[in-house]
PDB file of C-alpha atoms in Angstrom:
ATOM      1  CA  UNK M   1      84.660 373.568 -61.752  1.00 72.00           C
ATOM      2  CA  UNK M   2      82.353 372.006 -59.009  1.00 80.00           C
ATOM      3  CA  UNK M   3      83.642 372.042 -55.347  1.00 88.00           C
ATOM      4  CA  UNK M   4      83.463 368.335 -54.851  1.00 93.00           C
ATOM      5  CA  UNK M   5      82.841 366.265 -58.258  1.00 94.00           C
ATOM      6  CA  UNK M   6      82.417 362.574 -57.983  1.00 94.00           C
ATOM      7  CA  UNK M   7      81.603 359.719 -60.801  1.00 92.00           C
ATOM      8  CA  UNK M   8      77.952 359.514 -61.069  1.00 92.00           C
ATOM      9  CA  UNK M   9      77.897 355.499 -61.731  1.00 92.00           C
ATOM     10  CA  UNK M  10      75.983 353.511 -61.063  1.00 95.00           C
ATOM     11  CA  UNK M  11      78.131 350.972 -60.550  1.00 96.00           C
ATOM     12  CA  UNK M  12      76.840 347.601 -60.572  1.00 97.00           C
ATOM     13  CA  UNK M  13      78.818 344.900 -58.778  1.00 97.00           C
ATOM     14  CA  UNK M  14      78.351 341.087 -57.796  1.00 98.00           C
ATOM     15  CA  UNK M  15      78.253 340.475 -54.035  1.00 98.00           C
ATOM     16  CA  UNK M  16      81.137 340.042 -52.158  1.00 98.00           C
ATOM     17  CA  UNK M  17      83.327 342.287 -54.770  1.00 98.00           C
ATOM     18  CA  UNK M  18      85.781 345.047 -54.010  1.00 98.00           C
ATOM     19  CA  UNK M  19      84.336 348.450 -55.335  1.00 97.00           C
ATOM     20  CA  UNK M  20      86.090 351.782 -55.005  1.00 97.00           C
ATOM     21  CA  UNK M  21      85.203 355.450 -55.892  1.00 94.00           C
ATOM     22  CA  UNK M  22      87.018 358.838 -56.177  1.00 95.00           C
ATOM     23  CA  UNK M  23      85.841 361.937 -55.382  1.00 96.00           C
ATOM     24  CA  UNK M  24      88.021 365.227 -56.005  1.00 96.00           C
ATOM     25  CA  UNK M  25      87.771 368.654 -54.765  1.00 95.00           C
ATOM     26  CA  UNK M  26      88.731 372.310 -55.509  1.00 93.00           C
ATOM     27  CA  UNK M  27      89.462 374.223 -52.522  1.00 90.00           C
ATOM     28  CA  UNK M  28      92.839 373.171 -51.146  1.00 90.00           C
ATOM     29  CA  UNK M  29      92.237 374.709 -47.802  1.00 88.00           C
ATOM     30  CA  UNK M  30      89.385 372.343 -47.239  1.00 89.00           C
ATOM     31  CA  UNK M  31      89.417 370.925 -43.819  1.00 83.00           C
ATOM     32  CA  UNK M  32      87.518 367.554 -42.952  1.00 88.00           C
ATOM     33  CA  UNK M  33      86.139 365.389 -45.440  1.00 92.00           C
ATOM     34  CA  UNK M  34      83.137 363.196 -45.042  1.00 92.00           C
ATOM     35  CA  UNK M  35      81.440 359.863 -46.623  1.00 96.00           C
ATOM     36  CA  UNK M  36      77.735 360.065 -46.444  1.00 94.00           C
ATOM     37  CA  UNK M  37      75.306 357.058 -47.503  1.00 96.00           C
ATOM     38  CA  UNK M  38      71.829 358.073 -49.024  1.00 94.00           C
ATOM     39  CA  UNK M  39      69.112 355.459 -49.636  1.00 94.00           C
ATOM     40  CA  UNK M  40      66.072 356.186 -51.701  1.00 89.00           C
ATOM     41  CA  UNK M  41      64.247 358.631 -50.621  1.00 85.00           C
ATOM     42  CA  UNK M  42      66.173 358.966 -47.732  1.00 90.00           C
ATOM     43  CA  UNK M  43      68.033 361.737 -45.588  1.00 91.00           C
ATOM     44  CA  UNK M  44      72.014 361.278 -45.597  1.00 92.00           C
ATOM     45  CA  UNK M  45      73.705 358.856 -43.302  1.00 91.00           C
ATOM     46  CA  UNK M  46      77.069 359.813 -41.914  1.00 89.00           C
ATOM     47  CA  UNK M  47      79.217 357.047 -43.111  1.00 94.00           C
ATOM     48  CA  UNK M  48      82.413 357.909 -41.668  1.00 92.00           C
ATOM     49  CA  UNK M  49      84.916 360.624 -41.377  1.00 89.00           C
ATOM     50  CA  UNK M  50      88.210 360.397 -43.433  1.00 92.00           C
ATOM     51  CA  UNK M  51      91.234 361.481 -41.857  1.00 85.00           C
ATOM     52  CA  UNK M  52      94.446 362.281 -43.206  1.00 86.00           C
ATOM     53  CA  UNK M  53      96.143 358.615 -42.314  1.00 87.00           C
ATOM     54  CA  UNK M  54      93.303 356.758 -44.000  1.00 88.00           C
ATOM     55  CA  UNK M  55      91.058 354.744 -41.753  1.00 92.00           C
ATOM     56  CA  UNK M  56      89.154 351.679 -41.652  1.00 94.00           C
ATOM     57  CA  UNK M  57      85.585 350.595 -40.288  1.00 94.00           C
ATOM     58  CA  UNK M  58      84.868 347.085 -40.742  1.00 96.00           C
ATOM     59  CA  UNK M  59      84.344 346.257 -44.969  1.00 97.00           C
ATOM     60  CA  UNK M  60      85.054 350.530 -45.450  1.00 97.00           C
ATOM     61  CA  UNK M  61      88.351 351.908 -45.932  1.00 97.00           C
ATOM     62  CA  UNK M  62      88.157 355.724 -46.551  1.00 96.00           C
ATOM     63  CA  UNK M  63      91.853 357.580 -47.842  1.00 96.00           C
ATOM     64  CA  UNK M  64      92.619 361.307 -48.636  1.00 95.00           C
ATOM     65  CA  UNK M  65      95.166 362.503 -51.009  1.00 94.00           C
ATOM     66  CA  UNK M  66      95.574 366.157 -49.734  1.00 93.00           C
ATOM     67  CA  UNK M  67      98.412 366.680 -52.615  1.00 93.00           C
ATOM     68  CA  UNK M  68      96.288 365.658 -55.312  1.00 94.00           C
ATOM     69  CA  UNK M  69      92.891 366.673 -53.813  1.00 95.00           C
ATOM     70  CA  UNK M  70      90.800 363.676 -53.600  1.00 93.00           C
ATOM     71  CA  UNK M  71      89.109 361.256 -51.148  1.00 96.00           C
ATOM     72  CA  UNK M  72      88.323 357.643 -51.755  1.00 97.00           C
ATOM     73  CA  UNK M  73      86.158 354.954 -50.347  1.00 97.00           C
ATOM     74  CA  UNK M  74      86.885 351.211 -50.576  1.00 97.00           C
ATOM     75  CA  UNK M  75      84.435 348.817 -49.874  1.00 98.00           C
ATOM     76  CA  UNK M  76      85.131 345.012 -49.423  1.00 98.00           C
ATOM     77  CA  UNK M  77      83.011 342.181 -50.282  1.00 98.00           C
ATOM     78  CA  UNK M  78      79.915 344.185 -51.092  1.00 98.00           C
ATOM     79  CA  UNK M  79      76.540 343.447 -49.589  1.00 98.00           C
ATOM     80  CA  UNK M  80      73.388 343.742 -51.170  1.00 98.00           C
ATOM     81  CA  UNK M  81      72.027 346.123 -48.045  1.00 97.00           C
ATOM     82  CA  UNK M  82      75.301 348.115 -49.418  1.00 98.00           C
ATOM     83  CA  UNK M  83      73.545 349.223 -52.478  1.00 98.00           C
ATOM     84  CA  UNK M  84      72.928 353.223 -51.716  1.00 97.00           C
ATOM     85  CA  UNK M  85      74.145 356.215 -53.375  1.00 96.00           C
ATOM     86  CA  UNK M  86      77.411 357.400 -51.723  1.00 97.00           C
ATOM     87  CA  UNK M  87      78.372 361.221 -50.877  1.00 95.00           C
ATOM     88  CA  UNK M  88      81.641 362.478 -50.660  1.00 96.00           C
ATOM     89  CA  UNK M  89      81.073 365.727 -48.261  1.00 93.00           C
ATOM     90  CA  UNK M  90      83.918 368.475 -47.657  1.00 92.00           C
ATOM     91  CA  UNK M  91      84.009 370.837 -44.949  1.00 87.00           C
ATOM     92  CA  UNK M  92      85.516 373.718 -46.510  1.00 80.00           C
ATOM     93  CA  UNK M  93      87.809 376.184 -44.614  1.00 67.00           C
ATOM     94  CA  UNK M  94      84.970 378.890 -44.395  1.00 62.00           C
ATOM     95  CA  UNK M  95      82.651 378.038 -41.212  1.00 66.00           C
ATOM     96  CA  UNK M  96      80.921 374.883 -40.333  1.00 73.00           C
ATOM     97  CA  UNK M  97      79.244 374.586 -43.849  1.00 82.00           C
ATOM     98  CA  UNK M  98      79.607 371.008 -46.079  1.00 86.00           C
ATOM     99  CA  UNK M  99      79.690 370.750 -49.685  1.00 89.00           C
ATOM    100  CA  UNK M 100      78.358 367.650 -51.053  1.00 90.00           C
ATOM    101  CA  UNK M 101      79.086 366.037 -53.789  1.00 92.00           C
ATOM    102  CA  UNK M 102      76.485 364.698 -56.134  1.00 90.00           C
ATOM    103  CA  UNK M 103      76.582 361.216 -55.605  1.00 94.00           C
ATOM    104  CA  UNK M 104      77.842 357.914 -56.561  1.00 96.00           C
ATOM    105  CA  UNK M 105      75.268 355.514 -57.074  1.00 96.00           C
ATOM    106  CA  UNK M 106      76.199 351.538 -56.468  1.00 97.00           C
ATOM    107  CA  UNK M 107      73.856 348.648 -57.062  1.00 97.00           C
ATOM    108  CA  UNK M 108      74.587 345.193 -55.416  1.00 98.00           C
ATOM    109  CA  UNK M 109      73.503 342.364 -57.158  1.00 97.00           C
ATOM    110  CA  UNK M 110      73.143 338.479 -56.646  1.00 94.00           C
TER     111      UNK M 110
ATOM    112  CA  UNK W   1      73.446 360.240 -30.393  1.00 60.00           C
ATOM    113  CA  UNK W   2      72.788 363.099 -32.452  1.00 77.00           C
ATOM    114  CA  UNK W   3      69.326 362.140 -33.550  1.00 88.00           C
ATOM    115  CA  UNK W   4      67.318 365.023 -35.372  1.00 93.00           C
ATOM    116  CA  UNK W   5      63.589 364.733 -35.953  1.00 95.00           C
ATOM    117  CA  UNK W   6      61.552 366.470 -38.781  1.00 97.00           C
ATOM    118  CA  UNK W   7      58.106 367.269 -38.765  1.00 96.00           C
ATOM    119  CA  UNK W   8      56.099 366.614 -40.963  1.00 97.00           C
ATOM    120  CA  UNK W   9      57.830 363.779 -42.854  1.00 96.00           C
ATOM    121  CA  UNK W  10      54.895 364.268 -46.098  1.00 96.00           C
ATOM    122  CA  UNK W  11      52.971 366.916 -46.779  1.00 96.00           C
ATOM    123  CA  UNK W  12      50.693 368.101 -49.386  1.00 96.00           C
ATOM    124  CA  UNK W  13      49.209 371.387 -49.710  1.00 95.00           C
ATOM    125  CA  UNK W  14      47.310 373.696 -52.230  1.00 96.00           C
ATOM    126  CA  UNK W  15      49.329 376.259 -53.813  1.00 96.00           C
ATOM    127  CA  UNK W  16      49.084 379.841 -52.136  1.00 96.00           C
ATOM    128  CA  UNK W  17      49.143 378.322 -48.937  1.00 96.00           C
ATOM    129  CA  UNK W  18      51.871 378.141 -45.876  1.00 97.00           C
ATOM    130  CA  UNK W  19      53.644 375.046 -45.040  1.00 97.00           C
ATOM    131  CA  UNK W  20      56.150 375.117 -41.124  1.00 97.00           C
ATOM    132  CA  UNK W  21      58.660 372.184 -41.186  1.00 97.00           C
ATOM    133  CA  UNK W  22      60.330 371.587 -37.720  1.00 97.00           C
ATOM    134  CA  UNK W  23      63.635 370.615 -37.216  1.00 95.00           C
ATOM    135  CA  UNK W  24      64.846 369.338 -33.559  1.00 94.00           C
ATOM    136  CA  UNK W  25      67.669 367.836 -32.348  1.00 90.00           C
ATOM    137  CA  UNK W  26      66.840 365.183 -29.872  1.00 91.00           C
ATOM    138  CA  UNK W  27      69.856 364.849 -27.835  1.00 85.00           C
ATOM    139  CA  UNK W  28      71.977 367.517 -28.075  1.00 82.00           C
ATOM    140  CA  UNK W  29      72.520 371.083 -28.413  1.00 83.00           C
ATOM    141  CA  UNK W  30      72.978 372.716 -32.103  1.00 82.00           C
ATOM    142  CA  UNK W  31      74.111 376.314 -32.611  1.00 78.00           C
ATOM    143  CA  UNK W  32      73.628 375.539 -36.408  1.00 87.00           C
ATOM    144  CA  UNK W  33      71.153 373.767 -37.860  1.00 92.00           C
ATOM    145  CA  UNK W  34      71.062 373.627 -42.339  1.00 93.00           C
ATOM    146  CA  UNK W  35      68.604 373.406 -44.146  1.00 96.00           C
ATOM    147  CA  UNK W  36      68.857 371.389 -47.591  1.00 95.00           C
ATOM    148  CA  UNK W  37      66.591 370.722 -50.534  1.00 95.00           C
ATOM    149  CA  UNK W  38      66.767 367.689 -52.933  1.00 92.00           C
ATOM    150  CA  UNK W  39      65.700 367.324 -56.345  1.00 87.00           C
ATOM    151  CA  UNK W  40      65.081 363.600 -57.440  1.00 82.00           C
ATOM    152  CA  UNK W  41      68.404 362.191 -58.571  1.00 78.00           C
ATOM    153  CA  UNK W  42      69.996 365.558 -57.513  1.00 82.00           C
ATOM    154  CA  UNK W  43      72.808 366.411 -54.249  1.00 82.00           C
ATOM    155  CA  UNK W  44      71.472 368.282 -51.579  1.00 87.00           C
ATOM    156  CA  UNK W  45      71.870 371.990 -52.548  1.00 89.00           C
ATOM    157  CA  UNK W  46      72.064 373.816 -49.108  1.00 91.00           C
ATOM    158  CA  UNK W  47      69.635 376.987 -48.748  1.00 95.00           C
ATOM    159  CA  UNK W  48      69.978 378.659 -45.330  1.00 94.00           C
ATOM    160  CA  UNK W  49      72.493 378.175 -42.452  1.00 92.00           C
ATOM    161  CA  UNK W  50      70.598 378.766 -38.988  1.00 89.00           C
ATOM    162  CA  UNK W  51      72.039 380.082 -36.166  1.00 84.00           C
ATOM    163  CA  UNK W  52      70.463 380.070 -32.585  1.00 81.00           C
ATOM    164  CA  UNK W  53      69.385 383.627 -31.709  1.00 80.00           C
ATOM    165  CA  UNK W  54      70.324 385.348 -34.944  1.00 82.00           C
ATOM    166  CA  UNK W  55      69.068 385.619 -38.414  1.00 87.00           C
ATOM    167  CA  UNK W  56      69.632 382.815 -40.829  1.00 91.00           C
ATOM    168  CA  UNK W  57      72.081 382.919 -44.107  1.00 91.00           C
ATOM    169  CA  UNK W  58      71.119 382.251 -47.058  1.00 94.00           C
ATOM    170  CA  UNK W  59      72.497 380.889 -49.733  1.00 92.00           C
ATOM    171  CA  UNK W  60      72.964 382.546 -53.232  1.00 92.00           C
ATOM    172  CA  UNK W  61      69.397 382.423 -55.128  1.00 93.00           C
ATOM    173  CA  UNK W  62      67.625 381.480 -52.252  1.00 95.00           C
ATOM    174  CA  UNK W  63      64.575 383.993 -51.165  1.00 94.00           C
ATOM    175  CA  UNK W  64      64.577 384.605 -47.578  1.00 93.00           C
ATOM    176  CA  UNK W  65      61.035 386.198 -47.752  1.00 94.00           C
ATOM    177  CA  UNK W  66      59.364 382.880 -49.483  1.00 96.00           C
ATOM    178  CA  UNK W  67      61.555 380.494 -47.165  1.00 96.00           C
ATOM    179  CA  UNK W  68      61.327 382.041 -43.393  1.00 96.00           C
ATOM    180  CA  UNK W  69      63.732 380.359 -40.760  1.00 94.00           C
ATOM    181  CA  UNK W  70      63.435 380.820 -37.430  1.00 90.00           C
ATOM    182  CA  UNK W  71      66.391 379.148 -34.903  1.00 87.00           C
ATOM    183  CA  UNK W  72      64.585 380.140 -31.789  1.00 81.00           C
ATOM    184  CA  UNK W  73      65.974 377.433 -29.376  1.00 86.00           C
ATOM    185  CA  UNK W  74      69.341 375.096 -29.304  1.00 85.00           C
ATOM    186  CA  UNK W  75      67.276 372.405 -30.360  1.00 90.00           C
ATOM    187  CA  UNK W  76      65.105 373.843 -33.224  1.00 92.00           C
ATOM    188  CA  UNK W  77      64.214 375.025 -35.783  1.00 93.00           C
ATOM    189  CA  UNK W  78      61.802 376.177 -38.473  1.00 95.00           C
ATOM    190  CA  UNK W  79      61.353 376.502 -41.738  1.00 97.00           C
ATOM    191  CA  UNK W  80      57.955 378.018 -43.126  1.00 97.00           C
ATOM    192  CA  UNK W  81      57.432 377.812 -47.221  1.00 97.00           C
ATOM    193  CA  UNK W  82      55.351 380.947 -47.814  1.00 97.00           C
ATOM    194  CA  UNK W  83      52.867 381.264 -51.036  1.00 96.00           C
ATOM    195  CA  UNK W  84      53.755 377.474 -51.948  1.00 96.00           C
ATOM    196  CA  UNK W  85      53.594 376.517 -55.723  1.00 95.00           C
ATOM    197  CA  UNK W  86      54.377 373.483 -57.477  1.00 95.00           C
ATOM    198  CA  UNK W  87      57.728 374.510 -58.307  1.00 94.00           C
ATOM    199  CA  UNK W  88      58.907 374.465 -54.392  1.00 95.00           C
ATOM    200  CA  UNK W  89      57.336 370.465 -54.429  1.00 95.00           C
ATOM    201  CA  UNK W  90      60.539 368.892 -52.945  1.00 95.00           C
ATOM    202  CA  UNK W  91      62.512 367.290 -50.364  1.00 95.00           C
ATOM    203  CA  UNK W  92      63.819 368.992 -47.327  1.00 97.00           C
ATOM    204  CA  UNK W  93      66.055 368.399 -44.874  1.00 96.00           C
ATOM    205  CA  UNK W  94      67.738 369.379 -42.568  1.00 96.00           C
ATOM    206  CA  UNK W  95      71.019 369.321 -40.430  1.00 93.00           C
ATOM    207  CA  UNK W  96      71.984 370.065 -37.144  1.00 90.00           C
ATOM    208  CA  UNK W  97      75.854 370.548 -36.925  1.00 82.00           C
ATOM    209  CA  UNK W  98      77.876 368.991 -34.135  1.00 71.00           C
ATOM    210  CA  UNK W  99      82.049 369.073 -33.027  1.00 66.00           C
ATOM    211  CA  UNK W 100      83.250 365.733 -33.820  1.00 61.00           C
ATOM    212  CA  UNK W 101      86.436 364.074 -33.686  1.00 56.00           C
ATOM    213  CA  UNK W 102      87.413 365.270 -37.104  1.00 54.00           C
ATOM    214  CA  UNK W 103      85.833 368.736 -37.260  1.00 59.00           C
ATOM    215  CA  UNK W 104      81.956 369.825 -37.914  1.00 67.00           C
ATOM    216  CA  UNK W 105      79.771 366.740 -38.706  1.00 75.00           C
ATOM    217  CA  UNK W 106      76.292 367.351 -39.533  1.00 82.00           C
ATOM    218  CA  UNK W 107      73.210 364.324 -38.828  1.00 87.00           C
ATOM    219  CA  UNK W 108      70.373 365.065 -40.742  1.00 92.00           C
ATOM    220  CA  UNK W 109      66.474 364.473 -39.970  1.00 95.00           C
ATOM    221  CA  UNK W 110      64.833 362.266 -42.185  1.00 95.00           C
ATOM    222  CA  UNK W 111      63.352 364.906 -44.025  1.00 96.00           C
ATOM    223  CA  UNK W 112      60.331 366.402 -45.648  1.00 97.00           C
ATOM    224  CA  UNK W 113      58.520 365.812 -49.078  1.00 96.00           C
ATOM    225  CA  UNK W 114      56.611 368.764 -49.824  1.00 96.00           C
ATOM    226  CA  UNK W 115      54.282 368.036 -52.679  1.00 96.00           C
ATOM    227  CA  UNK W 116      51.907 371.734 -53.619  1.00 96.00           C
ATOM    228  CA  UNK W 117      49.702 371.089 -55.857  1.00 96.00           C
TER     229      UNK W 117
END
C-alpha cells in the first residue's frame, strides 16, 4: 500500500464549480499534512497546511479525518488559473521528511 | 519568505560528463535541504536528505557515488550528477525545510531539467 494515495483524475470541471478530492494515508502516526499545487513543468507550490480543525483560505477549504486517515481539499467556484495538479503531502512521524502523493490533476474549463 | 533558487534551471550535457546543480535558500537558514527528482506525469520521488555539516541520506536505490551532495553552508547546497547518461535526463528539485506553524514545511526551487544526451 502507498504512503499517501490520491485519485489520479483529471478532473475536468466548468468554472465557478465546487470540486473536491481525497487523499488517504497509511501511517497513523503521521504528523502534519500538506496541500501542494504543481503547474506544468513546475516546482511544487505550498498550498496550505491542514490542521486538525479544518481550515479555510479564501475559495480552499482543506479537512483531515485522523480516524479514518485522509485529508481533503475543497475548492469553490473554480478558476481557470486553478487548473494545476494538486499534492497531498504528509509529514510522517520519522524526521522532517514529506511523502507526496502522486497527484490529482484538475482542468478548468470555460 | 522562504524563497529557494536553483541553478541552472536547463541544462544539457553529453553523456560521461559532470553536471553541479545549486540549491540556495534566499532568505533564511535551512539545516535540511531535499533533493527530489520528477519523471513526466510522475510525484516527486525524494533521493537524498541534506544536512548542513554532515553527510547526506539517501534514499533506498539511490547511488550516493553517481549523485554527490554537498550541504556546505545554511543556505546551500549541491548536487553534482557524475558520469551522466540519458537515463538520469530529468527534473530536479529541491527543498529547503523550514518550522512552520504546523510542523516542517518545505519551499522548493524551481528546479532543474537535466537533459544528457
Amino acid at each position: 500500500r502507498k504512503e499517501v494515495e490520491q485519485d489520479p483524475g483529471p478532473f475536468n470541471v466548468p468554472e465557478g464549480a465546487t470540486v473536491a478530492f481525497n487523499c488517504t494515508y497509511s501511517n497513523s502516526a503521521s504528523q502534519s499534512f500538506f496541500w501542494y499545487r504543481q503547474d506544468c513543468r513546475k516546482e511544487p507550490k505550498l498550498l496550505m497546511s491542514v490542521y486538525s480543525s479544518g481550515n479555510e483560505d479564501g475559495r480552499f477549504t482543506a479537512q483531515l479525518n485522523r480516524a479514518s486517515q485522509y485529508i481533503s481539499l475543497l475548492i469553490r467556484d473554480s478558476k481557470l488559473s486553478d487548473s494545476a495538479t494538486y499534492l497531498c503531502v504528509v509529514n510522517p512521524e520519522y524526521g522532517n521528511k514529506l511523502v507526496f502523493g502522486a497527484g490529482t490533476i484538475l482542468r478548468v474549463k470555460s | 519568505g522562504a524563497v529557494v533558487s536553483q541553478h541552472p534551471s536547463r541544462v544539457i550535457c553529453k553523456s560521461g560528463t559532470s553536471v553541479k546543480i545549486e540549491c540556495r535558500s534566499l532568505d533564511f537558514q535551512a539545516t535540511t535541504m531535499f533533493w527530489y527528482r520528477q519523471f513526466p506525469k510522475k510525484s516527486l520521488m525524494l533521493m537524498a536528505t541534506s544536512n548542513e555539516g554532515s553527510k547526506a541520506t539517501y534514499e533506498q536505490g539511490v547511488e550516493k557515488d553517481k549523485f554527490l551532495i554537498n550541504h556546505a553552508s545554511l543556505t546551500l547546497s549541491t548536487l553534482t550528477v557524475t558520469s551522466a547518461h540519458p537515463e538520469d535526463s530529468s527534473f530536479y528539485i529541491c527543498s529547503a525545510s523550514s518550522i512552520g506553524t504546523s510542523g516542517y514545511e518545505q519551499y522548493f526551487g524551481p528546479g532543474t531539467r537535466l537533459t544528457v544526451t
